[in-house]
PDB file of C-alpha atoms in Angstrom:
ATOM      1  CA  MET A 299      61.667  45.471 124.400  1.00  0.00           C
ATOM      2  CA  ARG A 300      60.437  43.875 127.599  1.00  0.00           C
ATOM      3  CA  LYS A 301      58.230  45.188 130.383  1.00  0.00           C
ATOM      4  CA  THR A 302      59.828  45.705 133.791  1.00  0.00           C
ATOM      5  CA  PRO A 303      58.458  47.195 137.029  1.00  0.00           C
ATOM      6  CA  PHE A 304      59.369  50.681 135.779  1.00  0.00           C
ATOM      7  CA  GLY A 305      58.435  50.478 132.115  1.00  0.00           C
ATOM      8  CA  PHE A 306      60.015  49.121 128.972  1.00  0.00           C
ATOM      9  CA  VAL A 307      63.752  49.093 128.401  1.00  0.00           C
ATOM     10  CA  VAL A 308      66.265  47.301 126.272  1.00  0.00           C
ATOM     11  CA  CYS A 309      67.993  45.047 128.726  1.00  0.00           C
ATOM     12  CA  ALA A 310      70.105  42.025 129.386  1.00  0.00           C
ATOM     13  CA  PHE A 311      68.597  39.463 131.727  1.00  0.00           C
ATOM     14  CA  LEU A 312      70.601  36.862 133.588  1.00  0.00           C
ATOM     15  CA  TYR A 313      69.810  33.601 135.273  1.00  0.00           C
ATOM     16  CA  ALA A 314      71.999  30.708 136.358  1.00  0.00           C
ATOM     17  CA  LEU A 315      71.875  27.049 135.464  1.00  0.00           C
ATOM     18  CA  PRO A 316      73.162  24.614 138.095  1.00  0.00           C
ATOM     19  CA  THR A 317      76.544  22.990 137.606  1.00  0.00           C
ATOM     20  CA  PRO A 318      76.360  19.216 138.115  1.00  0.00           C
ATOM     21  CA  ALA A 319      77.418  18.188 141.608  1.00  0.00           C
ATOM     22  CA  GLY A 320      80.946  16.910 141.986  1.00  0.00           C
ATOM     23  CA  THR A 321      82.291  18.586 138.843  1.00  0.00           C
ATOM     24  CA  ALA A 322      84.861  21.327 138.506  1.00  0.00           C
ATOM     25  CA  ALA A 323      83.213  22.743 135.415  1.00  0.00           C
ATOM     26  CA  ALA A 324      82.638  26.461 135.059  1.00  0.00           C
ATOM     27  CA  GLN A 325      79.292  27.650 136.379  1.00  0.00           C
ATOM     28  CA  ALA A 326      76.736  27.959 133.589  1.00  0.00           C
ATOM     29  CA  ILE A 327      75.087  31.370 133.149  1.00  0.00           C
ATOM     30  CA  THR A 328      72.491  32.192 130.520  1.00  0.00           C
ATOM     31  CA  VAL A 329      72.264  35.822 129.400  1.00  0.00           C
ATOM     32  CA  GLY A 330      69.212  37.064 127.515  1.00  0.00           C
ATOM     33  CA  ALA A 331      70.321  39.852 125.176  1.00  0.00           C
ATOM     34  CA  THR A 332      68.811  41.789 122.280  1.00  0.00           C
ATOM     35  CA  SER A 333      71.728  41.736 119.791  1.00  0.00           C
ATOM     36  CA  SER A 334      72.028  45.523 119.953  1.00  0.00           C
ATOM     37  CA  THR A 335      75.115  47.680 120.419  1.00  0.00           C
ATOM     38  CA  SER A 336      74.160  48.221 124.057  1.00  0.00           C
ATOM     39  CA  ASP A 337      74.926  44.519 124.525  1.00  0.00           C
ATOM     40  CA  ALA A 338      78.578  45.317 123.740  1.00  0.00           C
ATOM     41  CA  PRO A 339      79.859  44.555 127.285  1.00  0.00           C
ATOM     42  CA  ILE A 340      78.282  41.091 127.163  1.00  0.00           C
ATOM     43  CA  PHE A 341      79.925  40.299 123.829  1.00  0.00           C
ATOM     44  CA  ILE A 342      83.229  41.883 124.895  1.00  0.00           C
ATOM     45  CA  ALA A 343      83.370  39.934 128.168  1.00  0.00           C
ATOM     46  CA  ASP A 344      82.705  36.756 126.215  1.00  0.00           C
ATOM     47  CA  GLN A 345      85.223  37.385 123.441  1.00  0.00           C
ATOM     48  CA  LYS A 346      87.965  38.794 125.676  1.00  0.00           C
ATOM     49  CA  GLY A 347      87.696  35.904 128.139  1.00  0.00           C
ATOM     50  CA  TYR A 348      86.556  37.973 131.120  1.00  0.00           C
ATOM     51  CA  PHE A 349      83.782  35.483 131.910  1.00  0.00           C
ATOM     52  CA  ARG A 350      86.221  32.577 131.699  1.00  0.00           C
ATOM     53  CA  ASP A 351      88.511  34.439 134.101  1.00  0.00           C
ATOM     54  CA  GLU A 352      85.651  34.335 136.608  1.00  0.00           C
ATOM     55  CA  GLY A 353      84.994  30.617 136.128  1.00  0.00           C
ATOM     56  CA  LEU A 354      81.745  31.249 134.261  1.00  0.00           C
ATOM     57  CA  ASP A 355      80.423  29.447 131.191  1.00  0.00           C
ATOM     58  CA  VAL A 356      78.171  32.104 129.639  1.00  0.00           C
ATOM     59  CA  LYS A 357      75.617  31.404 126.930  1.00  0.00           C
ATOM     60  CA  VAL A 358      74.022  34.403 125.212  1.00  0.00           C
ATOM     61  CA  THR A 359      70.495  33.911 123.910  1.00  0.00           C
ATOM     62  CA  ASN A 360      67.550  36.061 122.804  1.00  0.00           C
ATOM     63  CA  PHE A 361      65.932  37.880 125.715  1.00  0.00           C
ATOM     64  CA  ARG A 362      62.649  36.592 127.067  1.00  0.00           C
ATOM     65  CA  SER A 363      60.519  38.233 129.725  1.00  0.00           C
ATOM     66  CA  ALA A 364      60.692  37.169 133.355  1.00  0.00           C
ATOM     67  CA  ALA A 365      58.737  38.072 136.422  1.00  0.00           C
ATOM     68  CA  ASP A 366      61.112  38.533 139.378  1.00  0.00           C
ATOM     69  CA  ILE A 367      64.009  40.793 138.431  1.00  0.00           C
ATOM     70  CA  LYS A 368      66.399  43.307 139.908  1.00  0.00           C
ATOM     71  CA  ILE A 369      68.026  46.257 138.150  1.00  0.00           C
ATOM     72  CA  VAL A 370      71.710  45.852 138.977  1.00  0.00           C
ATOM     73  CA  ALA A 371      73.756  48.033 136.583  1.00  0.00           C
ATOM     74  CA  ASP A 372      73.738  50.594 133.808  1.00  0.00           C
ATOM     75  CA  LYS A 373      73.647  49.194 130.287  1.00  0.00           C
ATOM     76  CA  ALA A 374      73.126  52.294 128.148  1.00  0.00           C
ATOM     77  CA  SER A 375      72.906  55.994 128.930  1.00  0.00           C
ATOM     78  CA  SER A 376      73.441  59.363 127.274  1.00  0.00           C
ATOM     79  CA  PRO A 377      76.379  61.284 128.746  1.00  0.00           C
ATOM     80  CA  PRO A 378      77.343  64.476 126.884  1.00  0.00           C
ATOM     81  CA  GLY A 379      78.390  63.678 123.325  1.00  0.00           C
ATOM     82  CA  TYR A 380      76.849  60.215 123.290  1.00  0.00           C
ATOM     83  CA  GLY A 381      73.200  60.708 122.420  1.00  0.00           C
ATOM     84  CA  ALA A 382      72.496  57.631 120.316  1.00  0.00           C
ATOM     85  CA  THR A 383      68.758  58.358 120.463  1.00  0.00           C
ATOM     86  CA  LYS A 384      67.927  61.211 118.094  1.00  0.00           C
ATOM     87  CA  ILE A 385      64.857  63.211 117.129  1.00  0.00           C
ATOM     88  CA  LEU A 386      64.711  63.607 113.357  1.00  0.00           C
ATOM     89  CA  VAL A 387      62.500  65.586 110.969  1.00  0.00           C
ATOM     90  CA  ARG A 388      62.166  64.942 107.264  1.00  0.00           C
ATOM     91  CA  LYS A 389      64.520  67.130 105.246  1.00  0.00           C
ATOM     92  CA  ASP A 390      61.791  68.208 102.826  1.00  0.00           C
ATOM     93  CA  HIS A 391      59.826  69.682 105.766  1.00  0.00           C
ATOM     94  CA  VAL A 392      62.837  71.849 106.578  1.00  0.00           C
ATOM     95  CA  GLU A 393      63.308  72.887 102.962  1.00  0.00           C
ATOM     96  CA  SER A 394      59.610  73.747 102.520  1.00  0.00           C
ATOM     97  CA  GLY A 395      59.410  75.701 105.764  1.00  0.00           C
ATOM     98  CA  ARG A 396      56.940  73.272 107.363  1.00  0.00           C
ATOM     99  CA  TYR A 397      59.510  72.852 110.119  1.00  0.00           C
ATOM    100  CA  ARG A 398      61.330  75.922 111.425  1.00  0.00           C
ATOM    101  CA  SER A 399      61.221  75.489 115.207  1.00  0.00           C
ATOM    102  CA  LEU A 400      60.211  72.933 117.824  1.00  0.00           C
ATOM    103  CA  ALA A 401      56.690  74.383 117.918  1.00  0.00           C
ATOM    104  CA  ASP A 402      56.272  73.133 114.346  1.00  0.00           C
ATOM    105  CA  LEU A 403      56.407  69.542 115.564  1.00  0.00           C
ATOM    106  CA  LYS A 404      52.738  69.918 116.491  1.00  0.00           C
ATOM    107  CA  GLY A 405      50.566  67.663 114.349  1.00  0.00           C
ATOM    108  CA  MET A 406      53.467  65.666 112.942  1.00  0.00           C
ATOM    109  CA  LYS A 407      53.422  61.874 112.687  1.00  0.00           C
ATOM    110  CA  PHE A 408      56.371  60.369 114.579  1.00  0.00           C
ATOM    111  CA  ALA A 409      57.908  56.962 114.029  1.00  0.00           C
ATOM    112  CA  MET A 410      58.455  55.376 117.446  1.00  0.00           C
ATOM    113  CA  ASN A 411      59.063  51.728 118.305  1.00  0.00           C
ATOM    114  CA  ALA A 412      56.822  50.897 121.305  1.00  0.00           C
ATOM    115  CA  PRO A 413      54.872  52.566 124.110  1.00  0.00           C
ATOM    116  CA  GLY A 414      56.823  53.220 127.271  1.00  0.00           C
ATOM    117  CA  VAL A 415      60.345  52.963 125.883  1.00  0.00           C
ATOM    118  CA  SER A 416      63.022  55.488 126.789  1.00  0.00           C
ATOM    119  CA  ASN A 417      62.742  57.457 123.534  1.00  0.00           C
ATOM    120  CA  THR A 418      59.083  58.256 124.325  1.00  0.00           C
ATOM    121  CA  SER A 419      60.278  60.103 127.422  1.00  0.00           C
ATOM    122  CA  THR A 420      62.921  61.853 125.320  1.00  0.00           C
ATOM    123  CA  LEU A 421      60.297  63.034 122.820  1.00  0.00           C
ATOM    124  CA  ASN A 422      57.911  64.102 125.579  1.00  0.00           C
ATOM    125  CA  THR A 423      60.616  66.211 127.226  1.00  0.00           C
ATOM    126  CA  LEU A 424      61.488  67.886 123.917  1.00  0.00           C
ATOM    127  CA  LEU A 425      57.826  68.661 123.230  1.00  0.00           C
ATOM    128  CA  GLN A 426      57.393  70.110 126.727  1.00  0.00           C
ATOM    129  CA  SER A 427      60.324  72.453 126.098  1.00  0.00           C
ATOM    130  CA  ALA A 428      58.298  73.942 123.217  1.00  0.00           C
ATOM    131  CA  GLY A 429      55.086  74.170 125.234  1.00  0.00           C
ATOM    132  CA  LEU A 430      53.620  71.096 123.560  1.00  0.00           C
ATOM    133  CA  LYS A 431      52.123  67.876 124.929  1.00  0.00           C
ATOM    134  CA  TYR A 432      52.808  64.300 123.874  1.00  0.00           C
ATOM    135  CA  SER A 433      49.261  64.171 122.533  1.00  0.00           C
ATOM    136  CA  ASP A 434      50.088  67.067 120.183  1.00  0.00           C
ATOM    137  CA  VAL A 435      51.862  64.611 117.894  1.00  0.00           C
ATOM    138  CA  GLU A 436      50.709  61.342 116.347  1.00  0.00           C
ATOM    139  CA  THR A 437      52.890  58.317 117.034  1.00  0.00           C
ATOM    140  CA  VAL A 438      53.163  55.111 115.011  1.00  0.00           C
ATOM    141  CA  ASP A 439      55.129  52.131 116.291  1.00  0.00           C
ATOM    142  CA  LEU A 440      57.607  50.624 113.840  1.00  0.00           C
ATOM    143  CA  PRO A 441      60.693  48.461 114.336  1.00  0.00           C
ATOM    144  CA  LEU A 442      63.669  50.795 114.687  1.00  0.00           C
ATOM    145  CA  PRO A 443      65.329  49.641 111.431  1.00  0.00           C
ATOM    146  CA  ASP A 444      62.127  50.603 109.551  1.00  0.00           C
ATOM    147  CA  HIS A 445      62.395  54.252 110.603  1.00  0.00           C
ATOM    148  CA  VAL A 446      64.891  54.934 107.809  1.00  0.00           C
ATOM    149  CA  ALA A 447      62.504  53.708 105.115  1.00  0.00           C
ATOM    150  CA  ALA A 448      59.525  55.480 106.706  1.00  0.00           C
ATOM    151  CA  LEU A 449      61.336  58.817 106.552  1.00  0.00           C
ATOM    152  CA  LYS A 450      62.437  58.166 102.981  1.00  0.00           C
ATOM    153  CA  ASN A 451      58.997  57.215 101.673  1.00  0.00           C
ATOM    154  CA  LYS A 452      57.377  60.058 103.624  1.00  0.00           C
ATOM    155  CA  SER A 453      54.969  57.815 105.544  1.00  0.00           C
ATOM    156  CA  VAL A 454      56.015  59.705 108.703  1.00  0.00           C
ATOM    157  CA  ASP A 455      57.037  63.300 109.281  1.00  0.00           C
ATOM    158  CA  ALA A 456      59.593  62.719 111.997  1.00  0.00           C
ATOM    159  CA  SER A 457      61.037  60.039 114.255  1.00  0.00           C
ATOM    160  CA  ALA A 458      62.570  59.291 117.619  1.00  0.00           C
ATOM    161  CA  SER A 459      65.165  56.834 116.367  1.00  0.00           C
ATOM    162  CA  VAL A 460      68.167  54.995 117.754  1.00  0.00           C
ATOM    163  CA  GLU A 461      71.472  54.569 115.933  1.00  0.00           C
ATOM    164  CA  PRO A 462      72.327  53.460 113.326  1.00  0.00           C
ATOM    165  CA  GLY A 463      68.992  54.632 111.846  1.00  0.00           C
ATOM    166  CA  PRO A 464      69.569  58.365 112.384  1.00  0.00           C
ATOM    167  CA  ALA A 465      73.029  58.319 110.839  1.00  0.00           C
ATOM    168  CA  LEU A 466      71.741  56.460 107.789  1.00  0.00           C
ATOM    169  CA  ALA A 467      68.674  58.683 107.302  1.00  0.00           C
ATOM    170  CA  ILE A 468      70.796  61.828 107.556  1.00  0.00           C
ATOM    171  CA  ARG A 469      73.482  60.418 105.242  1.00  0.00           C
ATOM    172  CA  ASN A 470      70.799  59.504 102.697  1.00  0.00           C
ATOM    173  CA  GLY A 471      69.513  63.089 102.704  1.00  0.00           C
ATOM    174  CA  ASP A 472      66.062  62.123 103.971  1.00  0.00           C
ATOM    175  CA  ALA A 473      66.176  63.666 107.467  1.00  0.00           C
ATOM    176  CA  VAL A 474      67.825  66.330 109.578  1.00  0.00           C
ATOM    177  CA  LEU A 475      68.745  66.174 113.227  1.00  0.00           C
ATOM    178  CA  VAL A 476      66.577  68.165 115.624  1.00  0.00           C
ATOM    179  CA  LYS A 477      68.238  67.176 118.902  1.00  0.00           C
ATOM    180  CA  SER A 478      69.975  64.214 120.507  1.00  0.00           C
ATOM    181  CA  ASP A 479      69.057  62.521 123.774  1.00  0.00           C
ATOM    182  CA  ASP A 480      72.198  63.782 125.525  1.00  0.00           C
ATOM    183  CA  GLU A 481      71.010  67.359 124.897  1.00  0.00           C
ATOM    184  CA  ILE A 482      67.382  66.715 125.800  1.00  0.00           C
ATOM    185  CA  LEU A 483      67.874  64.448 128.826  1.00  0.00           C
ATOM    186  CA  PRO A 484      71.589  64.410 129.741  1.00  0.00           C
ATOM    187  CA  ASN A 485      72.667  61.106 131.311  1.00  0.00           C
ATOM    188  CA  HIS A 486      69.301  59.550 130.495  1.00  0.00           C
ATOM    189  CA  GLN A 487      69.092  55.957 131.744  1.00  0.00           C
ATOM    190  CA  ILE A 488      68.222  54.166 128.513  1.00  0.00           C
ATOM    191  CA  ALA A 489      68.834  50.506 129.342  1.00  0.00           C
ATOM    192  CA  VAL A 490      69.769  48.450 132.367  1.00  0.00           C
ATOM    193  CA  LEU A 491      71.285  45.119 133.301  1.00  0.00           C
ATOM    194  CA  LEU A 492      68.850  42.818 135.099  1.00  0.00           C
ATOM    195  CA  TYR A 493      69.395  39.829 137.378  1.00  0.00           C
ATOM    196  CA  SER A 494      66.728  37.298 138.201  1.00  0.00           C
ATOM    197  CA  GLU A 495      66.111  37.172 141.936  1.00  0.00           C
ATOM    198  CA  GLU A 496      67.100  33.506 141.889  1.00  0.00           C
ATOM    199  CA  PHE A 497      70.444  34.385 140.328  1.00  0.00           C
ATOM    200  CA  ALA A 498      71.018  37.360 142.632  1.00  0.00           C
ATOM    201  CA  PHE A 499      70.196  35.603 145.883  1.00  0.00           C
ATOM    202  CA  LYS A 500      70.723  31.879 145.364  1.00  0.00           C
ATOM    203  CA  ARG A 501      73.832  32.217 143.183  1.00  0.00           C
ATOM    204  CA  ALA A 502      75.217  35.383 144.736  1.00  0.00           C
ATOM    205  CA  ASP A 503      78.880  34.405 144.248  1.00  0.00           C
ATOM    206  CA  ALA A 504      78.370  33.786 140.526  1.00  0.00           C
ATOM    207  CA  ALA A 505      76.363  37.028 140.306  1.00  0.00           C
ATOM    208  CA  ARG A 506      79.292  38.972 141.810  1.00  0.00           C
ATOM    209  CA  ARG A 507      81.785  37.332 139.473  1.00  0.00           C
ATOM    210  CA  PHE A 508      79.576  38.057 136.477  1.00  0.00           C
ATOM    211  CA  MET A 509      79.413  41.701 137.515  1.00  0.00           C
ATOM    212  CA  ARG A 510      83.195  41.891 137.765  1.00  0.00           C
ATOM    213  CA  ALA A 511      83.545  40.579 134.211  1.00  0.00           C
ATOM    214  CA  TYR A 512      80.771  42.900 133.036  1.00  0.00           C
ATOM    215  CA  ILE A 513      82.371  46.036 134.509  1.00  0.00           C
ATOM    216  CA  ARG A 514      85.720  45.080 132.966  1.00  0.00           C
ATOM    217  CA  ALA A 515      83.951  44.803 129.599  1.00  0.00           C
ATOM    218  CA  VAL A 516      82.116  48.125 130.050  1.00  0.00           C
ATOM    219  CA  ARG A 517      85.463  49.782 130.713  1.00  0.00           C
ATOM    220  CA  PHE A 518      86.967  48.168 127.629  1.00  0.00           C
ATOM    221  CA  TYR A 519      84.011  49.524 125.650  1.00  0.00           C
ATOM    222  CA  ASN A 520      84.618  53.009 127.061  1.00  0.00           C
ATOM    223  CA  GLY A 521      88.160  52.707 125.774  1.00  0.00           C
ATOM    224  CA  ALA A 522      86.644  52.639 122.275  1.00  0.00           C
ATOM    225  CA  LEU A 523      84.887  55.994 122.735  1.00  0.00           C
ATOM    226  CA  GLN A 524      86.422  59.296 121.707  1.00  0.00           C
ATOM    227  CA  ASN A 525      84.859  62.607 120.695  1.00  0.00           C
ATOM    228  CA  GLY A 526      81.369  61.124 120.343  1.00  0.00           C
ATOM    229  CA  ARG A 527      82.510  58.348 118.005  1.00  0.00           C
ATOM    230  CA  LEU A 528      83.974  54.839 118.098  1.00  0.00           C
ATOM    231  CA  ASP A 529      87.436  56.292 117.587  1.00  0.00           C
ATOM    232  CA  GLY A 530      89.216  55.420 120.825  1.00  0.00           C
ATOM    233  CA  PRO A 531      92.160  53.005 121.227  1.00  0.00           C
ATOM    234  CA  ASN A 532      89.881  49.966 121.603  1.00  0.00           C
ATOM    235  CA  ALA A 533      87.569  50.893 118.723  1.00  0.00           C
ATOM    236  CA  ASP A 534      88.799  48.317 116.218  1.00  0.00           C
ATOM    237  CA  ASP A 535      88.366  45.472 118.720  1.00  0.00           C
ATOM    238  CA  VAL A 536      84.900  46.631 119.792  1.00  0.00           C
ATOM    239  CA  ILE A 537      83.735  47.089 116.186  1.00  0.00           C
ATOM    240  CA  ALA A 538      84.991  43.613 115.273  1.00  0.00           C
ATOM    241  CA  ILE A 539      83.159  42.064 118.231  1.00  0.00           C
ATOM    242  CA  LEU A 540      79.917  43.929 117.488  1.00  0.00           C
ATOM    243  CA  SER A 541      80.123  43.113 113.781  1.00  0.00           C
ATOM    244  CA  GLU A 542      80.259  39.427 114.634  1.00  0.00           C
ATOM    245  CA  ALA A 543      77.559  39.484 117.323  1.00  0.00           C
ATOM    246  CA  THR A 544      74.921  41.937 116.007  1.00  0.00           C
ATOM    247  CA  PRO A 545      73.049  42.437 112.711  1.00  0.00           C
ATOM    248  CA  ILE A 546      75.129  45.544 111.943  1.00  0.00           C
ATOM    249  CA  LYS A 547      78.108  44.301 109.942  1.00  0.00           C
ATOM    250  CA  GLY A 548      79.591  47.312 108.147  1.00  0.00           C
ATOM    251  CA  ARG A 549      82.607  48.978 109.738  1.00  0.00           C
ATOM    252  CA  ASP A 550      81.682  52.204 107.922  1.00  0.00           C
ATOM    253  CA  ILE A 551      78.353  52.283 109.783  1.00  0.00           C
ATOM    254  CA  TYR A 552      80.049  51.935 113.182  1.00  0.00           C
ATOM    255  CA  LYS A 553      82.351  54.803 112.271  1.00  0.00           C
ATOM    256  CA  LEU A 554      79.353  56.916 111.225  1.00  0.00           C
ATOM    257  CA  ILE A 555      77.089  56.478 114.229  1.00  0.00           C
ATOM    258  CA  THR A 556      76.990  58.152 117.606  1.00  0.00           C
ATOM    259  CA  PRO A 557      77.602  55.222 119.991  1.00  0.00           C
ATOM    260  CA  THR A 558      75.604  54.819 123.162  1.00  0.00           C
ATOM    261  CA  GLY A 559      77.220  55.837 126.414  1.00  0.00           C
ATOM    262  CA  MET A 560      77.787  53.445 129.319  1.00  0.00           C
ATOM    263  CA  ASN A 561      78.741  54.320 132.869  1.00  0.00           C
ATOM    264  CA  PRO A 562      82.243  52.829 133.312  1.00  0.00           C
ATOM    265  CA  ASP A 563      81.516  52.443 137.010  1.00  0.00           C
ATOM    266  CA  GLY A 564      78.252  50.652 136.259  1.00  0.00           C
ATOM    267  CA  ARG A 565      76.016  52.731 138.503  1.00  0.00           C
ATOM    268  CA  VAL A 566      72.351  53.190 137.588  1.00  0.00           C
ATOM    269  CA  ASN A 567      70.892  56.712 137.353  1.00  0.00           C
ATOM    270  CA  LYS A 568      67.907  56.272 139.675  1.00  0.00           C
ATOM    271  CA  ALA A 569      66.794  59.892 139.214  1.00  0.00           C
ATOM    272  CA  SER A 570      66.474  59.253 135.478  1.00  0.00           C
ATOM    273  CA  LEU A 571      64.497  56.055 136.090  1.00  0.00           C
ATOM    274  CA  ALA A 572      62.156  57.957 138.400  1.00  0.00           C
ATOM    275  CA  TYR A 573      61.689  60.687 135.776  1.00  0.00           C
ATOM    276  CA  ASP A 574      60.728  58.174 133.089  1.00  0.00           C
ATOM    277  CA  LEU A 575      58.565  56.248 135.532  1.00  0.00           C
ATOM    278  CA  ALA A 576      56.495  59.371 136.172  1.00  0.00           C
ATOM    279  CA  PHE A 577      55.881  59.773 132.431  1.00  0.00           C
ATOM    280  CA  TYR A 578      54.976  56.103 131.956  1.00  0.00           C
ATOM    281  CA  THR A 579      52.542  56.380 134.866  1.00  0.00           C
ATOM    282  CA  GLU A 580      51.013  59.512 133.329  1.00  0.00           C
ATOM    283  CA  GLN A 581      50.558  57.541 130.105  1.00  0.00           C
ATOM    284  CA  GLY A 582      48.684  54.817 131.999  1.00  0.00           C
ATOM    285  CA  LEU A 583      51.383  52.219 131.355  1.00  0.00           C
ATOM    286  CA  ILE A 584      52.211  51.700 135.039  1.00  0.00           C
ATOM    287  CA  LYS A 585      49.547  50.835 137.589  1.00  0.00           C
ATOM    288  CA  GLY A 586      50.148  51.369 141.281  1.00  0.00           C
ATOM    289  CA  ALA A 587      53.203  52.647 143.126  1.00  0.00           C
ATOM    290  CA  VAL A 588      56.709  51.431 142.276  1.00  0.00           C
ATOM    291  CA  ASN A 589      59.438  51.745 144.892  1.00  0.00           C
ATOM    292  CA  LEU A 590      62.707  52.057 142.995  1.00  0.00           C
ATOM    293  CA  ASP A 591      64.668  51.315 146.166  1.00  0.00           C
ATOM    294  CA  GLN A 592      63.145  47.846 146.057  1.00  0.00           C
ATOM    295  CA  VAL A 593      63.721  47.385 142.332  1.00  0.00           C
ATOM    296  CA  VAL A 594      67.297  48.698 142.036  1.00  0.00           C
ATOM    297  CA  ASP A 595      70.073  46.715 143.730  1.00  0.00           C
ATOM    298  CA  GLY A 596      73.438  48.440 143.445  1.00  0.00           C
ATOM    299  CA  SER A 597      75.235  46.069 145.813  1.00  0.00           C
ATOM    300  CA  PHE A 598      76.876  43.993 143.078  1.00  0.00           C
ATOM    301  CA  VAL A 599      78.319  47.061 141.360  1.00  0.00           C
ATOM    302  CA  GLU A 600      79.545  48.557 144.625  1.00  0.00           C
ATOM    303  CA  ALA A 601      81.238  45.297 145.635  1.00  0.00           C
ATOM    304  CA  VAL A 602      83.101  45.204 142.315  1.00  0.00           C
ATOM    305  CA  LEU A 603      84.109  48.877 142.560  1.00  0.00           C
ATOM    306  CA  LYS A 604      85.712  48.173 145.941  1.00  0.00           C
ATOM    307  CA  GLU A 605      87.939  45.683 144.145  1.00  0.00           C
ATOM    308  CA  LEU A 606      88.572  47.473 140.862  1.00  0.00           C
ATOM    309  CA  GLY A 607      88.444  51.051 142.069  1.00  0.00           C
ATOM    310  CA  PRO A 608      86.911  53.960 140.132  1.00  0.00           C
ATOM    311  CA  TYR A 609      87.324  54.099 136.383  1.00  0.00           C
ATOM    312  CA  ARG A 610      90.442  55.790 135.065  1.00  0.00           C
ATOM    313  CA  PRO A 611      90.589  56.264 131.280  1.00  0.00           C
TER     314      PRO A 611
END
């Protein structure tokens, strides 16, 4: 998780390295990624040769924070059926009657992963729907993979977890699903693609070509989605790529989880960003005014859509 002008998101960050003068080599691009399933388009574009098609030599590395950035495209969202962020409650609380309705979340200890991430806004919205405040629950920050163990050993009462954790906790009989992000905040903007200002403005041609490869990869990823699962025509290819590039190796896990959604036209949901921004500001995580029109640059996506046209499944 890295801090941006509007809060904390899982993101991919790009900057360009200069190609030596007088060479015909592909332009070098370094992509900071988090090795999560929302990085699927980056891995797909690499493995399927979309970056090479654009004359780009892309190196994927662990994400590190940077100061001057622009939000340029969607990277993960929650369209209907694709709520990969889930609110869970321990199964024994359901069986004992401790949890019967959303109002019973009051006083529970929730496993989260960091202040100001998208699932905090999801939880806050769910609590508000029951007349509760965020301060009505206790939160403890744990790495997302640790949520499964925390629910099992009863060190927390509930969690706002991201797949594959929810699927595993439910399969193990330790938790039950309360609601998914797509039900709580439909089309929630969970993660974004970021460009450094240097890359966006000084290497604008490479930035456009990267976006073209990225959108092609996002559309390939969408071809793997069907009925809220990785069951579409491209599923086997996407699972193989993710198994190689991320810590999640088991095909059975990919078939079990609810995959994250991604806008096949790449557009960012600015209304969702503004909604989360208001919550982060209320929490004291954002100081001063943030103008999203200055932070979000949709020009690269729109230029690519003029060439590729709208997505057609």
